[in-house]
Amino acid sequence: MLHLENVEQLSGSKADQFEILRSREQTLEKQIKRAIRSKEKNLEEIRKSDRGLTKTCIVAVVGYTNAGKTTFIQSLTKAEDVKGEDRLFATLDTSLHPTFLPSRNRIFLADTIGFISNLPIQLFASFSATLSHVVNADIIIHVIDVSHLDCVQQRIEVLETLKNLKIDPTTHRIIEVGNKVDRIENLEQVHHTFQFSKKVEFPPPNLMLISCQTGLGFMDLIQSLDKHVMDITQSRMRRIKLRLNSPGIEYLYANKLVGKKPVASECDNFLVFDVVMNDNQFEKFQAFLGKELKLKKSTD
């Protein structure tokens, strides 16, 4: 594939160069359309797989090219199959990566194409089409390379692109993350840098500072993300006390609702679970226990 940074290296007449670029653009558009159809089908399957138990949140990870989005997703999901490349449009489609938060809420992280400045107008429609997961995302994580000299302008470029996609950066649920702080000596200077943004419509960010290399700040970020997801799914922590032979114990584990090890009651006849459920999940759990109790009574 021909990348934008290779355009100037083309040899031949201007007519030949134009024809090559036009051919490459058509190829790019075809690849994007195939990717979109595939990802839309994938997203539909994800929504259906929930079976009405709870809402699976889609968390779109956006950022200027080379901000560290792919490494960020690797750090959150511990997935080795998530790979990034140091070039424009290395990621043409949106890849989805599942992971569980401490609350045991499952989310899908969507790795998106890197944003760039001065995107050619003829490519914007195709570029925008790859960001369907961003438009439909429940949460957007904006990864910013705060070690870059132009980080303020890069942030503005991304926010303006989101605005062009009809996403209001001031009202949408967006978490802005300052990545690569391991390259900066004075962290206080990071927040100071963003105070001088010339775009009044984009106020200074409430940055969560992290380093994908050292892991700095990740626990705070995960906790913040978990709170957002719990709000969206309308789930909350519930304390459930079950007998040692209760079928409910197997149910909780089978549905991946157990986030931490249960504790025994004082009498040692019960296990106490702290689990996160929404009302729908809890009603289904109660219904399951009711059926099991009825079956047990009928066989006694």
Short mmCIF file of C-alpha atoms in Angstrom, two decimals:
data_model
loop_
_atom_site.label_atom_id
_atom_site.label_comp_id
_atom_site.label_asym_id
_atom_site.label_seq_id
_atom_site.Cartn_x
_atom_site.Cartn_y
_atom_site.Cartn_z
CA MET A 1 0.00 0.00 0.00
CA LEU A 2 1.17 3.51 -0.79
CA HIS A 3 1.26 5.81 2.24
CA LEU A 4 1.00 9.58 2.19
CA GLU A 5 4.61 10.03 3.23
CA ASN A 6 5.72 8.17 0.05
CA VAL A 7 3.88 10.42 -2.41
CA GLU A 8 6.86 12.67 -3.05
CA GLN A 9 9.03 9.66 -3.89
CA LEU A 10 6.96 8.72 -6.96
CA SER A 11 8.80 8.99 -10.25
CA GLY A 12 7.39 9.80 -13.69
CA SER A 13 5.26 12.60 -15.07
CA LYS A 14 2.62 14.40 -13.06
CA ALA A 15 -0.05 12.58 -15.09
CA ASP A 16 1.49 9.23 -14.16
CA GLN A 17 1.74 10.24 -10.51
CA PHE A 18 -1.90 11.35 -10.49
CA GLU A 19 -3.02 8.05 -12.05
CA ILE A 20 -1.04 6.04 -9.49
CA LEU A 21 -2.49 8.07 -6.63
CA ARG A 22 -6.02 7.70 -8.01
CA SER A 23 -5.56 3.93 -8.31
CA ARG A 24 -4.19 3.72 -4.78
CA GLU A 25 -7.07 5.80 -3.43
CA GLN A 26 -9.61 3.48 -5.08
CA THR A 27 -7.84 0.48 -3.55
CA LEU A 28 -7.86 2.20 -0.17
CA GLU A 29 -11.58 2.93 -0.39
CA LYS A 30 -12.35 -0.72 -1.28
CA GLN A 31 -10.33 -1.95 1.69
CA ILE A 32 -12.09 0.49 3.99
CA LYS A 33 -15.55 -0.55 2.76
CA ARG A 34 -14.74 -4.23 3.35
CA ALA A 35 -13.42 -3.41 6.81
CA ILE A 36 -16.52 -1.39 7.67
CA ARG A 37 -18.89 -4.20 6.64
CA SER A 38 -16.87 -6.68 8.67
CA LYS A 39 -16.73 -4.51 11.79
CA GLU A 40 -20.40 -3.53 11.66
CA LYS A 41 -21.30 -7.22 11.54
CA ASN A 42 -18.90 -7.89 14.40
CA LEU A 43 -20.42 -5.13 16.53
CA GLU A 44 -23.93 -6.44 15.87
CA GLU A 45 -22.85 -9.91 17.00
CA ILE A 46 -21.32 -8.45 20.15
CA ARG A 47 -24.56 -6.68 21.06
CA LYS A 48 -26.59 -9.84 20.43
CA SER A 49 -24.25 -12.02 22.48
CA ASP A 50 -25.20 -10.14 25.63
CA ARG A 51 -28.62 -11.85 25.57
CA GLY A 52 -30.09 -8.88 27.38
CA LEU A 53 -28.08 -9.49 30.53
CA THR A 54 -26.23 -6.20 30.47
CA LYS A 55 -25.00 -3.58 28.08
CA THR A 56 -21.52 -4.21 26.69
CA CYS A 57 -19.77 -0.86 26.49
CA ILE A 58 -17.76 0.04 23.43
CA VAL A 59 -14.77 2.18 24.39
CA ALA A 60 -13.19 3.86 21.37
CA VAL A 61 -9.52 4.76 21.69
CA VAL A 62 -8.62 7.75 19.53
CA GLY A 63 -5.59 9.96 19.16
CA TYR A 64 -3.18 11.63 16.83
CA THR A 65 -1.00 9.24 14.86
CA ASN A 66 1.78 7.69 16.97
CA ALA A 67 0.21 8.85 20.25
CA GLY A 68 0.46 5.28 21.56
CA LYS A 69 -3.12 4.03 21.13
CA THR A 70 -2.20 0.45 20.24
CA THR A 71 0.32 0.15 23.08
CA PHE A 72 -2.32 1.61 25.40
CA ILE A 73 -4.79 -1.13 24.40
CA GLN A 74 -2.09 -3.76 24.81
CA SER A 75 -1.47 -2.51 28.34
CA LEU A 76 -5.17 -2.66 29.25
CA THR A 77 -5.98 -6.01 27.65
CA LYS A 78 -2.59 -7.73 27.97
CA ALA A 79 -3.16 -8.83 24.37
CA GLU A 80 -0.05 -9.69 22.37
CA ASP A 81 -1.92 -9.81 19.06
CA VAL A 82 -2.56 -6.04 19.06
CA LYS A 83 0.11 -4.56 16.83
CA GLY A 84 0.81 -1.03 15.66
CA GLU A 85 3.09 0.49 13.05
CA ASP A 86 4.93 3.80 12.95
CA ARG A 87 3.36 5.09 9.73
CA LEU A 88 0.23 6.86 8.55
CA PHE A 89 -2.88 4.76 7.98
CA ALA A 90 -1.17 1.62 9.34
CA THR A 91 -4.53 0.81 10.95
CA LEU A 92 -7.22 1.12 8.29
CA ASP A 93 -10.05 -0.56 10.13
CA THR A 94 -11.27 -0.56 13.69
CA SER A 95 -10.20 -3.62 15.65
CA LEU A 96 -12.12 -4.64 18.78
CA HIS A 97 -10.42 -6.08 21.84
CA PRO A 98 -12.43 -7.45 24.81
CA THR A 99 -11.36 -7.08 28.41
CA PHE A 100 -12.90 -7.19 31.89
CA LEU A 101 -12.76 -4.34 34.39
CA PRO A 102 -12.40 -4.84 38.17
CA SER A 103 -16.21 -4.70 38.47
CA ARG A 104 -16.33 -7.67 36.02
CA ASN A 105 -18.09 -5.50 33.47
CA ARG A 106 -16.92 -6.54 30.02
CA ILE A 107 -15.94 -3.83 27.57
CA PHE A 108 -14.62 -3.78 24.01
CA LEU A 109 -11.76 -1.43 23.25
CA ALA A 110 -11.83 -0.16 19.66
CA ASP A 111 -8.44 0.68 18.18
CA THR A 112 -8.92 3.31 15.48
CA ILE A 113 -6.96 4.86 12.64
CA GLY A 114 -4.51 7.54 13.74
CA PHE A 115 -5.70 11.10 13.21
CA ILE A 116 -3.58 13.51 11.16
CA SER A 117 -3.67 17.20 10.35
CA ASN A 118 -4.65 18.62 6.96
CA LEU A 119 -6.29 15.39 5.81
CA PRO A 120 -6.96 15.63 2.03
CA ILE A 121 -10.64 16.44 1.56
CA GLN A 122 -11.09 13.57 -0.92
CA LEU A 123 -10.02 11.12 1.79
CA PHE A 124 -12.09 12.54 4.65
CA ALA A 125 -15.25 10.57 3.78
CA SER A 126 -13.32 7.31 3.73
CA PHE A 127 -11.43 8.28 6.89
CA SER A 128 -14.67 9.16 8.67
CA ALA A 129 -16.25 5.88 7.59
CA THR A 130 -13.59 3.91 9.46
CA LEU A 131 -14.61 5.69 12.66
CA SER A 132 -18.13 4.26 12.91
CA HIS A 133 -17.22 2.70 16.26
CA VAL A 134 -16.17 6.12 17.53
CA VAL A 135 -19.50 7.67 16.59
CA ASN A 136 -21.38 4.84 18.31
CA ALA A 137 -19.02 4.46 21.27
CA ASP A 138 -20.28 4.72 24.84
CA ILE A 139 -16.95 6.18 25.98
CA ILE A 140 -14.07 7.74 24.06
CA ILE A 141 -10.52 7.62 25.40
CA HIS A 142 -8.37 10.29 23.77
CA VAL A 143 -4.70 9.33 24.02
CA ILE A 144 -2.33 12.31 23.78
CA ASP A 145 1.45 12.09 23.43
CA VAL A 146 2.29 14.79 25.96
CA SER A 147 6.01 14.43 25.22
CA HIS A 148 5.48 15.75 21.68
CA LEU A 149 6.31 19.41 21.06
CA ASP A 150 3.04 19.93 19.19
CA CYS A 151 0.83 18.01 21.65
CA VAL A 152 -1.50 20.99 22.17
CA GLN A 153 -2.16 21.39 18.45
CA GLN A 154 -2.47 17.62 17.97
CA ARG A 155 -5.16 17.55 20.66
CA ILE A 156 -7.05 20.30 18.85
CA GLU A 157 -6.80 18.41 15.54
CA VAL A 158 -8.35 15.32 17.13
CA LEU A 159 -11.13 17.26 18.87
CA GLU A 160 -11.95 19.13 15.67
CA THR A 161 -12.19 15.82 13.81
CA LEU A 162 -14.55 14.49 16.48
CA LYS A 163 -16.61 17.65 16.11
CA ASN A 164 -16.77 17.09 12.33
CA LEU A 165 -18.11 13.62 13.12
CA LYS A 166 -20.96 15.29 15.07
CA ILE A 167 -19.39 14.39 18.41
CA ASP A 168 -19.37 17.30 20.85
CA PRO A 169 -16.10 17.05 22.82
CA THR A 170 -17.53 19.26 25.59
CA THR A 171 -20.54 17.06 26.35
CA HIS A 172 -19.60 13.55 25.19
CA ARG A 173 -18.18 11.08 27.70
CA ILE A 174 -14.49 11.55 26.83
CA ILE A 175 -11.52 10.60 29.00
CA GLU A 176 -8.35 12.44 27.96
CA VAL A 177 -5.14 10.58 28.74
CA GLY A 178 -1.65 12.08 28.68
CA ASN A 179 0.65 9.28 27.55
CA LYS A 180 4.48 8.96 27.53
CA VAL A 181 5.03 10.88 30.76
CA ASP A 182 8.10 8.71 31.32
CA ARG A 183 9.81 11.00 28.79
CA ILE A 184 9.06 14.13 30.82
CA GLU A 185 11.01 15.34 33.85
CA ASN A 186 8.50 17.85 35.24
CA LEU A 187 4.94 16.47 35.21
CA GLU A 188 3.48 19.75 36.49
CA GLN A 189 4.65 21.34 33.26
CA VAL A 190 2.29 19.07 31.30
CA HIS A 191 -0.86 20.64 32.74
CA HIS A 192 0.69 24.10 32.39
CA THR A 193 1.32 23.51 28.67
CA PHE A 194 -2.36 22.90 27.91
CA GLN A 195 -3.50 26.07 29.70
CA PHE A 196 -2.50 28.12 26.66
CA SER A 197 -4.70 26.47 24.06
CA LYS A 198 -5.85 29.09 21.54
CA LYS A 199 -9.15 27.29 20.93
CA VAL A 200 -11.65 28.69 23.43
CA GLU A 201 -14.18 26.03 22.38
CA PHE A 202 -11.81 23.33 23.65
CA PRO A 203 -11.00 24.15 27.29
CA PRO A 204 -7.84 22.72 28.89
CA PRO A 205 -8.17 18.98 29.48
CA ASN A 206 -8.47 17.25 32.82
CA LEU A 207 -5.63 14.94 31.88
CA MET A 208 -5.01 11.57 33.48
CA LEU A 209 -1.25 11.12 33.16
CA ILE A 210 0.03 7.65 32.31
CA SER A 211 2.97 5.79 30.85
CA CYS A 212 2.35 2.67 28.80
CA GLN A 213 6.02 1.81 29.25
CA THR A 214 6.19 1.95 33.06
CA GLY A 215 2.51 1.46 33.96
CA LEU A 216 2.37 4.76 35.85
CA GLY A 217 -1.19 5.99 36.37
CA PHE A 218 -2.92 2.92 34.95
CA MET A 219 -4.67 1.85 38.15
CA ASP A 220 -6.28 5.29 38.58
CA LEU A 221 -7.31 5.27 34.92
CA ILE A 222 -8.86 1.80 35.16
CA GLN A 223 -10.83 2.79 38.26
CA SER A 224 -12.11 5.93 36.52
CA LEU A 225 -13.08 3.94 33.42
CA ASP A 226 -14.82 1.35 35.60
CA LYS A 227 -16.93 4.05 37.28
CA HIS A 228 -18.01 5.42 33.90
CA VAL A 229 -18.98 1.94 32.72
CA MET A 230 -20.94 1.22 35.90
CA ASP A 231 -22.88 4.46 35.36
CA ILE A 232 -23.66 3.54 31.76
CA THR A 233 -24.69 -0.03 32.55
CA GLN A 234 -26.57 1.13 35.66
CA SER A 235 -24.84 -1.55 37.69
CA ARG A 236 -23.79 -1.42 41.32
CA MET A 237 -22.04 -3.49 43.95
CA ARG A 238 -24.26 -6.07 45.66
CA ARG A 239 -23.41 -8.31 48.62
CA ILE A 240 -24.78 -11.82 48.16
CA LYS A 241 -24.74 -14.49 50.86
CA LEU A 242 -25.02 -18.08 49.61
CA ARG A 243 -24.94 -21.49 51.26
CA LEU A 244 -21.91 -23.62 50.42
CA ASN A 245 -24.01 -25.99 48.27
CA SER A 246 -26.00 -23.25 46.55
CA PRO A 247 -26.26 -23.52 42.73
CA GLY A 248 -25.96 -19.74 42.74
CA ILE A 249 -22.20 -20.05 43.33
CA GLU A 250 -21.70 -21.90 40.05
CA TYR A 251 -24.01 -19.40 38.33
CA LEU A 252 -21.91 -16.44 39.46
CA TYR A 253 -18.68 -18.01 38.24
CA ALA A 254 -20.19 -19.28 34.97
CA ASN A 255 -21.42 -15.77 34.14
CA LYS A 256 -18.04 -14.23 35.09
CA LEU A 257 -19.58 -12.05 37.77
CA VAL A 258 -17.02 -12.85 40.47
CA GLY A 259 -14.33 -10.20 40.59
CA LYS A 260 -12.70 -11.09 43.89
CA LYS A 261 -12.57 -14.15 46.11
CA PRO A 262 -15.61 -14.60 48.38
CA VAL A 263 -15.20 -14.71 52.16
CA ALA A 264 -16.69 -17.21 54.57
CA SER A 265 -19.35 -16.13 57.04
CA GLU A 266 -18.67 -16.23 60.77
CA CYS A 267 -20.55 -19.53 61.08
CA ASP A 268 -18.69 -20.97 58.06
CA ASN A 269 -21.99 -22.09 56.51
CA PHE A 270 -22.12 -19.36 53.88
CA LEU A 271 -19.94 -17.63 51.31
CA VAL A 272 -20.28 -13.87 50.94
CA PHE A 273 -19.78 -12.46 47.42
CA ASP A 274 -19.38 -8.81 46.48
CA VAL A 275 -20.49 -8.67 42.84
CA VAL A 276 -21.46 -5.92 40.43
CA MET A 277 -24.85 -6.40 38.75
CA ASN A 278 -27.47 -4.23 37.15
CA ASP A 279 -31.15 -4.74 37.98
CA ASN A 280 -31.71 -7.00 34.97
CA GLN A 281 -28.82 -9.28 35.90
CA PHE A 282 -29.95 -9.44 39.53
CA GLU A 283 -33.52 -10.32 38.54
CA LYS A 284 -32.25 -13.15 36.33
CA PHE A 285 -30.06 -14.39 39.17
CA GLN A 286 -33.00 -14.38 41.57
CA ALA A 287 -35.15 -16.17 38.99
CA PHE A 288 -32.45 -18.82 38.56
CA LEU A 289 -32.23 -19.41 42.30
CA GLY A 290 -36.01 -19.64 42.52
CA LYS A 291 -36.16 -22.34 39.83
CA GLU A 292 -33.38 -24.33 41.47
CA LEU A 293 -35.09 -24.18 44.86
CA LYS A 294 -38.37 -25.39 43.33
CA LEU A 295 -36.60 -28.29 41.61
CA LYS A 296 -34.88 -29.22 44.85
CA LYS A 297 -38.16 -29.23 46.78
CA SER A 298 -39.91 -31.34 44.12
CA THR A 299 -37.19 -34.02 44.29
CA ASP A 300 -37.05 -34.20 48.09
#
